[in-house]
PDB file of C-alpha atoms in Angstrom:
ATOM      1  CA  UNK A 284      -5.994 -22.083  30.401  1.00 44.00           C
ATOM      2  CA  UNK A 285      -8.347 -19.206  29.619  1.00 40.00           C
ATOM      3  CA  UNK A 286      -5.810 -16.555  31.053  1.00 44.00           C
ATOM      4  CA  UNK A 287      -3.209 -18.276  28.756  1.00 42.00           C
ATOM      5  CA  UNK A 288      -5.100 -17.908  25.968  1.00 42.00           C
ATOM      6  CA  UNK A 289      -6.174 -14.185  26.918  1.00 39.00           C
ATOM      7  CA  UNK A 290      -2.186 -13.646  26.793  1.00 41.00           C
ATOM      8  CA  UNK A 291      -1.768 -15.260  23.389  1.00 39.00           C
ATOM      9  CA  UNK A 292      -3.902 -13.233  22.405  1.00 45.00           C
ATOM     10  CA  UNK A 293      -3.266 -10.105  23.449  1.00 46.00           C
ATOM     11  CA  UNK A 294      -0.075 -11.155  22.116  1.00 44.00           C
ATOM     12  CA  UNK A 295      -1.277 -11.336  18.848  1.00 43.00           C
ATOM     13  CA  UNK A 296      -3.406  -7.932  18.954  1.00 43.00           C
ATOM     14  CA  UNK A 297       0.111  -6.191  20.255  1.00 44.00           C
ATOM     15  CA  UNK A 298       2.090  -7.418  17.608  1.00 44.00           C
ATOM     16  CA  UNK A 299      -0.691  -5.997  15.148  1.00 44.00           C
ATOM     17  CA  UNK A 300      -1.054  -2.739  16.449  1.00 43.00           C
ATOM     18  CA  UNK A 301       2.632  -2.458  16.352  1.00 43.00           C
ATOM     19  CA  UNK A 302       2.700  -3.262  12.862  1.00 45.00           C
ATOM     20  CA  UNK A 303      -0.200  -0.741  12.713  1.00 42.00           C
ATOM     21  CA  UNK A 304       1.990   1.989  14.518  1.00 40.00           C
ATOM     22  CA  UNK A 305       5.019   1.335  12.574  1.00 50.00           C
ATOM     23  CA  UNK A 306       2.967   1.745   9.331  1.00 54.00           C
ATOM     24  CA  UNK A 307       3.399   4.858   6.780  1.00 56.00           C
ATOM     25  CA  UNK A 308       0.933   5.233   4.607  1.00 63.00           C
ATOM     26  CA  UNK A 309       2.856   5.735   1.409  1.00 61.00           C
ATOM     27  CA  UNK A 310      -0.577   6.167  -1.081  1.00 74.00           C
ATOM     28  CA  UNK A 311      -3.601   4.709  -2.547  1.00 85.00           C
ATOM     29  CA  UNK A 312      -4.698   4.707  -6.130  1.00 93.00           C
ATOM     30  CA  UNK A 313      -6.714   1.573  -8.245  1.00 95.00           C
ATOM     31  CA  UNK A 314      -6.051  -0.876 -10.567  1.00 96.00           C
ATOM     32  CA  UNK A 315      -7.458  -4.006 -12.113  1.00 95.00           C
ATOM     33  CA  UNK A 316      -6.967  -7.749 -12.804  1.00 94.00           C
ATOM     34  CA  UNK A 317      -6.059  -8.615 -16.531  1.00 96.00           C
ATOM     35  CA  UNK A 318      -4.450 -12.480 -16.169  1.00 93.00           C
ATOM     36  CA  UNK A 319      -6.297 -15.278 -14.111  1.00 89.00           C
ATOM     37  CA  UNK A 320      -3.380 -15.710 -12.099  1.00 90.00           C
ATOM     38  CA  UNK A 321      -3.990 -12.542  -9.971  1.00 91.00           C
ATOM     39  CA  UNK A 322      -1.351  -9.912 -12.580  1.00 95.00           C
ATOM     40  CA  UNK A 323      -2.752  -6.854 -11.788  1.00 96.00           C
ATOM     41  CA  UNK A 324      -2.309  -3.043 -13.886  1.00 98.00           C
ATOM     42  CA  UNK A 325      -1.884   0.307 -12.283  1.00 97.00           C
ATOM     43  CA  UNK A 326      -0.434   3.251 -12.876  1.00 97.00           C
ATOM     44  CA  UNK A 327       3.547   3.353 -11.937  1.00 96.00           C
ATOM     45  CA  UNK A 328       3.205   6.938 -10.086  1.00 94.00           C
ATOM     46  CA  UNK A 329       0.622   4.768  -7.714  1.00 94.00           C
ATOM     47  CA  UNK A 330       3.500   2.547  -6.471  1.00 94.00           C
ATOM     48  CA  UNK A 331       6.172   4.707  -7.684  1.00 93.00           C
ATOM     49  CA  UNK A 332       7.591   5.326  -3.690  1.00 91.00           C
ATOM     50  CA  UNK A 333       7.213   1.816  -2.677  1.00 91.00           C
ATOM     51  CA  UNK A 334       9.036   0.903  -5.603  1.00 91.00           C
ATOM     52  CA  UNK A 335      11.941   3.518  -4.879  1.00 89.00           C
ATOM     53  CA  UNK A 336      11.894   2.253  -1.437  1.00 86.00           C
ATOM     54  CA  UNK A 337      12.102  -1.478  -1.721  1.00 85.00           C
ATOM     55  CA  UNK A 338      15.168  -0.626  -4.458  1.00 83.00           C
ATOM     56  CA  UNK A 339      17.297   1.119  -1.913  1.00 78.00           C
ATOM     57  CA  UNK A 340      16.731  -1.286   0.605  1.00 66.00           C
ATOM     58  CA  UNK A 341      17.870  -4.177  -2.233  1.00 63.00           C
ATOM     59  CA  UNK A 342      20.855  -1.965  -3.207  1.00 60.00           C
ATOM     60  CA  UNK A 343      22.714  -1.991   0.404  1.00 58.00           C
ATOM     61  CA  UNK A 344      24.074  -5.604   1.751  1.00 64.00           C
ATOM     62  CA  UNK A 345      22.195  -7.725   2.625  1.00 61.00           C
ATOM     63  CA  UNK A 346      23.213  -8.311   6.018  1.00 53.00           C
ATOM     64  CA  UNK A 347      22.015  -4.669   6.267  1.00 58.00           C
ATOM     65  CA  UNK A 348      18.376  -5.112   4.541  1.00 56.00           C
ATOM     66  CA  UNK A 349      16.528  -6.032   7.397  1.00 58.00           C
ATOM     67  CA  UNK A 350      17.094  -2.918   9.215  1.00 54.00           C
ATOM     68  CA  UNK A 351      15.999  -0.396   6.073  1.00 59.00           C
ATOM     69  CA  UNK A 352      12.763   0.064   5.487  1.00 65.00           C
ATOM     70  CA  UNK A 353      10.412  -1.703   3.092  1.00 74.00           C
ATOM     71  CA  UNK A 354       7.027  -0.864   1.525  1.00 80.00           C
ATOM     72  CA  UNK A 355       4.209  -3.220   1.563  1.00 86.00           C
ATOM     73  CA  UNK A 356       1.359  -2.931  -1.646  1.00 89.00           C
ATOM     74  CA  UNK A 357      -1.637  -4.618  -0.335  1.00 89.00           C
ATOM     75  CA  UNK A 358      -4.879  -4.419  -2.379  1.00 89.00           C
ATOM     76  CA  UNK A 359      -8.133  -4.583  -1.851  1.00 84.00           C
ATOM     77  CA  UNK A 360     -11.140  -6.337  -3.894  1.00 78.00           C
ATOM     78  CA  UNK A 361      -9.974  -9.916  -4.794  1.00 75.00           C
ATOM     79  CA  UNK A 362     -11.861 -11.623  -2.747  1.00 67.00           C
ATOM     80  CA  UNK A 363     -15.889 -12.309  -2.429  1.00 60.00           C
ATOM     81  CA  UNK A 364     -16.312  -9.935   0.717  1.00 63.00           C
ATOM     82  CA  UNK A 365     -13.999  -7.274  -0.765  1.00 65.00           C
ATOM     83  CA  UNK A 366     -12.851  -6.257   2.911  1.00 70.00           C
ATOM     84  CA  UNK A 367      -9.540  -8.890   2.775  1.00 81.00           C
ATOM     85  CA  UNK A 368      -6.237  -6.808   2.193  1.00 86.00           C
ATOM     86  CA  UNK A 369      -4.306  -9.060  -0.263  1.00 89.00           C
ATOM     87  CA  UNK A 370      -0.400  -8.821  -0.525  1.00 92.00           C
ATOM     88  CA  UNK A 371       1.443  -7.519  -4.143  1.00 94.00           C
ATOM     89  CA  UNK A 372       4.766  -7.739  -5.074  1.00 94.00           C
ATOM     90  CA  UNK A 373       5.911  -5.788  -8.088  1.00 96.00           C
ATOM     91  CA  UNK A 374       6.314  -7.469 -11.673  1.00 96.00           C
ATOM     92  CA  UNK A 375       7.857  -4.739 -13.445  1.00 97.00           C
ATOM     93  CA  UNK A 376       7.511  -1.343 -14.188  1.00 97.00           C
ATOM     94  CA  UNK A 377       7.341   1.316 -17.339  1.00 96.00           C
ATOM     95  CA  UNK A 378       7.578   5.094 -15.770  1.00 95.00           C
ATOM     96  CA  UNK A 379       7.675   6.093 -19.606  1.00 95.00           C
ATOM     97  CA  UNK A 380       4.252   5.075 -20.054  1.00 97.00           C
ATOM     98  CA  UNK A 381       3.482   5.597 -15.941  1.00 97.00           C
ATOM     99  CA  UNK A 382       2.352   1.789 -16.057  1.00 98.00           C
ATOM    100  CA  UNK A 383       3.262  -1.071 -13.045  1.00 97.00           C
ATOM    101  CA  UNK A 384       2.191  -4.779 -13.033  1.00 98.00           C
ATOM    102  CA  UNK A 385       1.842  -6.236  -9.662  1.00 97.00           C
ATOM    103  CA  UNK A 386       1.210  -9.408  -9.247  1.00 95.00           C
ATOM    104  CA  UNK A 387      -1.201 -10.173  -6.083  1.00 92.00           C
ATOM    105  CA  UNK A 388      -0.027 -13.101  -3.635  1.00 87.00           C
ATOM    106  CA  UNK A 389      -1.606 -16.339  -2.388  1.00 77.00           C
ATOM    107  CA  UNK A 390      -4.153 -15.640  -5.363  1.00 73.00           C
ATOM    108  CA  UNK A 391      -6.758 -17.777  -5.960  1.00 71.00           C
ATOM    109  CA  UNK A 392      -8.074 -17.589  -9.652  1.00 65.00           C
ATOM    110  CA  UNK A 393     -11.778 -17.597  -9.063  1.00 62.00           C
ATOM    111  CA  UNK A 394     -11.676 -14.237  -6.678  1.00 68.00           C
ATOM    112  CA  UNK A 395     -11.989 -12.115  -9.715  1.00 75.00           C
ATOM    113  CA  UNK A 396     -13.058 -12.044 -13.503  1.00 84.00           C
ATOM    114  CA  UNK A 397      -9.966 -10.884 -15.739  1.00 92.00           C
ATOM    115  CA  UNK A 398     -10.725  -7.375 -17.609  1.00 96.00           C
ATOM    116  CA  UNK A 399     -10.194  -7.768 -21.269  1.00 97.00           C
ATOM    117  CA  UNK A 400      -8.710  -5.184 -23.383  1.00 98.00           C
ATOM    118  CA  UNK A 401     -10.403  -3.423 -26.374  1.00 98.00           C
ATOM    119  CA  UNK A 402      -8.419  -2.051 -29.653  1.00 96.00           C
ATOM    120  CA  UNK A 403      -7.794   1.484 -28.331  1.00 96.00           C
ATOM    121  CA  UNK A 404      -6.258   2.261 -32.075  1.00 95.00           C
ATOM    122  CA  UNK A 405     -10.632   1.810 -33.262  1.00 96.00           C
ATOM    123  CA  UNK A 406     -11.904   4.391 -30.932  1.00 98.00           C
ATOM    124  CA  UNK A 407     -13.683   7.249 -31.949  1.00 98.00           C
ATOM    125  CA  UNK A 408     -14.524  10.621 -30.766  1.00 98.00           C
ATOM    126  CA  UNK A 409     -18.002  10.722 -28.536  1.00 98.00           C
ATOM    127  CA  UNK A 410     -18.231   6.685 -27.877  1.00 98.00           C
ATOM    128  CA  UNK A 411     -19.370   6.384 -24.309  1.00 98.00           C
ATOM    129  CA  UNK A 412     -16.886   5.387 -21.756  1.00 98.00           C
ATOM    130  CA  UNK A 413     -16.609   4.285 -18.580  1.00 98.00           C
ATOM    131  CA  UNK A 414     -14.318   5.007 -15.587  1.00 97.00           C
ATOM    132  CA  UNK A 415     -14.138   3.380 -12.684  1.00 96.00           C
ATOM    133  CA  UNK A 416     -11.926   3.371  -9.886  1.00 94.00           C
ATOM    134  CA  UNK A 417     -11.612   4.639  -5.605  1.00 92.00           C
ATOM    135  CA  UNK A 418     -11.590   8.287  -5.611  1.00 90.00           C
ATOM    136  CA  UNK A 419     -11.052   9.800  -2.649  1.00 88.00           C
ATOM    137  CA  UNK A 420     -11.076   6.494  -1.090  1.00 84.00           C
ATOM    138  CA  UNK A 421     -14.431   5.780  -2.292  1.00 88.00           C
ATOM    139  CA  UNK A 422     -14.079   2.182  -3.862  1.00 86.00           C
ATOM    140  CA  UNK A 423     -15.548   0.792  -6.945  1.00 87.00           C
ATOM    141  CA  UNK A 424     -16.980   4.631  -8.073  1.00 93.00           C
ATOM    142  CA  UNK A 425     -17.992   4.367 -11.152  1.00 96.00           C
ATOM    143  CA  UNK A 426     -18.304   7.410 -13.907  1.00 96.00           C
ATOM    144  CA  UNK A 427     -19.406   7.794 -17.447  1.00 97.00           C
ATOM    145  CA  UNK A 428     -18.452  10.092 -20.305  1.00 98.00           C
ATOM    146  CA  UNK A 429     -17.482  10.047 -23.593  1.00 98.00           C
ATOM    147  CA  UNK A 430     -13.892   9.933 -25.910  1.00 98.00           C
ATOM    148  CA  UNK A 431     -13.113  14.016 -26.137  1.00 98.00           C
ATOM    149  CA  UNK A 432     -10.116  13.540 -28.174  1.00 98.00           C
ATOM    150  CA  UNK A 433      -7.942  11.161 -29.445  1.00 98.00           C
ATOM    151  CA  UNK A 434      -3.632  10.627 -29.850  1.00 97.00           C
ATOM    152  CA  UNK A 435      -3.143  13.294 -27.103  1.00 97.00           C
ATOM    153  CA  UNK A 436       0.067  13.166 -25.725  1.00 97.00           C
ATOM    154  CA  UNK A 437       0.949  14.236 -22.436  1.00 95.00           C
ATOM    155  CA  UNK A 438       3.687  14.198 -19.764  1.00 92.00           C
ATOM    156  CA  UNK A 439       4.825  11.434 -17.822  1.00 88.00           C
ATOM    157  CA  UNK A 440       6.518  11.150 -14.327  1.00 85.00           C
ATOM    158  CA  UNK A 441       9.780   9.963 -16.244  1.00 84.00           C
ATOM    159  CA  UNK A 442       9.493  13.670 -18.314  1.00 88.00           C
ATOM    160  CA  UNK A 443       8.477  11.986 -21.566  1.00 92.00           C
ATOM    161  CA  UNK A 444       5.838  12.385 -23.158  1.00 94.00           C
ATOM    162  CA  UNK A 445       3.245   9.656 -23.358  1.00 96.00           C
ATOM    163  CA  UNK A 446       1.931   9.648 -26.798  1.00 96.00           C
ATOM    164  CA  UNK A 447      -1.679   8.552 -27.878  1.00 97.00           C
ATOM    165  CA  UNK A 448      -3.653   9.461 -24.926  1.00 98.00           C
ATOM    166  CA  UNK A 449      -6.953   9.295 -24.740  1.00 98.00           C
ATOM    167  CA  UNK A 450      -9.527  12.105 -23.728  1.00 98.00           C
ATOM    168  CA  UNK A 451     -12.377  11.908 -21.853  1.00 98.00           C
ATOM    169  CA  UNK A 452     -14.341  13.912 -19.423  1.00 96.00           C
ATOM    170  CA  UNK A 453     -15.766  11.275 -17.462  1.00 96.00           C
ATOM    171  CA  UNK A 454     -14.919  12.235 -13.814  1.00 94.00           C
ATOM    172  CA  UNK A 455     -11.589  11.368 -12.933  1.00 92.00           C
ATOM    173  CA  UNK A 456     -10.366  12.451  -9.559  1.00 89.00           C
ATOM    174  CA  UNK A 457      -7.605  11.499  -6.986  1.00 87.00           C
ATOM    175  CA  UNK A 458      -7.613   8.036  -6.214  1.00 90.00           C
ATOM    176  CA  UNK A 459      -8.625   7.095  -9.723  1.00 93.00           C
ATOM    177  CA  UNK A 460      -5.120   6.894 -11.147  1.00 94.00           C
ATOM    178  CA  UNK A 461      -4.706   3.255 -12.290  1.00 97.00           C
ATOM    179  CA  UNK A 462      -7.833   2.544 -12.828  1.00 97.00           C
ATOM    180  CA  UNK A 463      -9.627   1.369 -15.957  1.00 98.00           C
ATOM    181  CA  UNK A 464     -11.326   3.113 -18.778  1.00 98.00           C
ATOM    182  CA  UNK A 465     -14.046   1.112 -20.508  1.00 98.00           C
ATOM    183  CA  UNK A 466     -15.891   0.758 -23.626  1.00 98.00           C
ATOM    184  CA  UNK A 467     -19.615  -0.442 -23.712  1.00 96.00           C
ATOM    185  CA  UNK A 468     -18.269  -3.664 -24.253  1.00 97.00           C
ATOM    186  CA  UNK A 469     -16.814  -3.720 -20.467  1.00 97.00           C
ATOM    187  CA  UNK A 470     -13.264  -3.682 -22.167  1.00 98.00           C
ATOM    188  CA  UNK A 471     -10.532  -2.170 -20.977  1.00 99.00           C
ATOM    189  CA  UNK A 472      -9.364   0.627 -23.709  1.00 98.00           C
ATOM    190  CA  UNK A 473      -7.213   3.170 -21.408  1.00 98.00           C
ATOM    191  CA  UNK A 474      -5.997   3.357 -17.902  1.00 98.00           C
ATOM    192  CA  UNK A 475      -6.931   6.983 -16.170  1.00 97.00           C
ATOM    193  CA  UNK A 476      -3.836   8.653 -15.707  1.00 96.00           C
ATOM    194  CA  UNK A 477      -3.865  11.892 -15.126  1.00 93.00           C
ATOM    195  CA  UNK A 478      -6.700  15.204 -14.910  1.00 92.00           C
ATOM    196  CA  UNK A 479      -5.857  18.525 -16.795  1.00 89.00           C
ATOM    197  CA  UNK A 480      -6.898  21.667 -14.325  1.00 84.00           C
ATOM    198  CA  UNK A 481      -5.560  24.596 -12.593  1.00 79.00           C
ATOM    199  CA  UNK A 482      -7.407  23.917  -9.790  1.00 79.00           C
ATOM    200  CA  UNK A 483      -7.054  20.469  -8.838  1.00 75.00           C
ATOM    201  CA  UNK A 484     -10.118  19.558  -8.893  1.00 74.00           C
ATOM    202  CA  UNK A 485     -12.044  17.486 -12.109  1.00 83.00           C
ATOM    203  CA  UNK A 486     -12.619  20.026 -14.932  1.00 83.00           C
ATOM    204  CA  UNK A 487     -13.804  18.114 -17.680  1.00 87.00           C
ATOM    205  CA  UNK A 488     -10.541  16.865 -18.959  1.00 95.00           C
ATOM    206  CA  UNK A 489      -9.028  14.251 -17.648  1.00 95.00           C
ATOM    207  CA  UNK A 490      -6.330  11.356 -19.982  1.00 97.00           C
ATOM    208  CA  UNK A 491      -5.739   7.675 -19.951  1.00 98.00           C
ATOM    209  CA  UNK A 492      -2.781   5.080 -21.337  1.00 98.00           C
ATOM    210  CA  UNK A 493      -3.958   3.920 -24.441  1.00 98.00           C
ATOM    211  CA  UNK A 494      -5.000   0.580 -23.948  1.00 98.00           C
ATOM    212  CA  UNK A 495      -2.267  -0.870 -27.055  1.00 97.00           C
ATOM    213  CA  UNK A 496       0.541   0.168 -25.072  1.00 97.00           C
ATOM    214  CA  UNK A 497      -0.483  -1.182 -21.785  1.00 98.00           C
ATOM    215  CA  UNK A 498      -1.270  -4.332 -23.208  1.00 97.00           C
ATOM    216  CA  UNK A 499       2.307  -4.716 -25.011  1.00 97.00           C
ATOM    217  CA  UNK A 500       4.239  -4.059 -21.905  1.00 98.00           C
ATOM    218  CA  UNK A 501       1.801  -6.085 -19.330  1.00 98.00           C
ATOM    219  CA  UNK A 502       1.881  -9.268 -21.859  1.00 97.00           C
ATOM    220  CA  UNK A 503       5.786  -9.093 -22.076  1.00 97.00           C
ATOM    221  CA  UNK A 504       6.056  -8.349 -18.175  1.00 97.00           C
ATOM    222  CA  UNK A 505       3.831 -11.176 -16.934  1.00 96.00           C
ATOM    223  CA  UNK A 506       5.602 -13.681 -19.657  1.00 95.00           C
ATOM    224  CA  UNK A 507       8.612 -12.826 -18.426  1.00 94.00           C
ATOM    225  CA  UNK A 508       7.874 -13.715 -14.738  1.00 93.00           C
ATOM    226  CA  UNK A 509       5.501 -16.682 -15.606  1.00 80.00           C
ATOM    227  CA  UNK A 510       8.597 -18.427 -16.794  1.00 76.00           C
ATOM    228  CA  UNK A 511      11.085 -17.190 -14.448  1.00 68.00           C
TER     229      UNK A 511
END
């Protein structure tokens, strides 16, 4: 019995470091829950080759599928611990505003407190803000600074320009795309985007999706697949 259950599980820790093996790591970035049932906001560049993968794996037959590739988007943070990797799937995305809504799976609805969004159109200039997010792989980080400028518009992965920005210099850094951007209140009025700076590193000027046009697109895209 014991040298069965030595194989099983050997077995078990094979089959997981062949999963391991086979792994590519595609990216990391942050997000953040806005609807009790587990909807989550990021930025689209975040996701932006697992979503590119997963559609050219749909677009061949399907008797062909299961030997392309897929991308998995597992998250971290829903849960009490914060250590449990929780499965996404992708609810739809906006590259024109760089903005994704995954939704995580096998969610339960007390693992985390829904972010609320602020009126990003009421901001002004030099109000304190927040920023918080995994730079550098350094989870929950949290920064402060204030609003630098407002209706900034900058360019988007899709080569648009994303209009209504809004400036800050709180530290923003790799790893913080997706992440929120918060009044005093707690309230979500931005998602960090994207850092202006010839060297690569933080320099003071870093921009975030208004808050009013996240919130447009995420309401309509979790509707959407709440009824489907």
């Amino acid at each position: 019995r014991r040298r069965r259950r030595r194989q099983s599980n050997d077995k078990e820790e094979n089959e997981k470091n062949d999963e391991a093996a086979n792994s590519i790591p595609l990216g990391s970035g942050s997000g953040f829950t806005v609807h009790k049932d587990g909807y989550i906001v990021t930025n689209y560049h975040v996701i932006q080759r697992a979503y590119q993968i997963n559609n050219a794996t749909e677009s061949v037959p399907k008797f062909l599928q299961g030997l392309r590739p897929k991308a998995v988007i597992k998250v971290r943070g829903l849960d009490a611990s914060d250590s449990k990797l929780t499965t996404c799937r992708i609810v739809d995305v906006k590259p024109e505003l760089d903005i994704a809504i995954l939704k995580a799976e096998k969610y339960e609805s007390n693992k985390a407190t829904p972010l609320k969004y602020a009126d990003s159109t009421k901001l002004l200039v030099g109000q304190r803000v927040v920023a918080i997010g995994n730079p550098f792989g350094l989870e929950k980080s949290v920064t402060s600074g204030v609003v630098s400028a407002l209706n900034r518009n900058i360019d988007g992965v899709a080569g648009n320009k994303i209009r209504n920005c809004v400036q800050t210099d709180a530290a923003i850094n790799p790893g913080n795309s997706g992440g929120p951007l918060l009044n005093s209140r707690g309230q979500v009025i931005g998602v960090n985007t994207m850092i202006l700076s010839t060297t690569g590193s933080f320099a003071g000027v870093g921009f975030a999706v208004p808050a009013s046009s996240v919130r447009k697109f995420a309401d309509e895209a979790i509707s959407k697949d709440f009824f489907k």
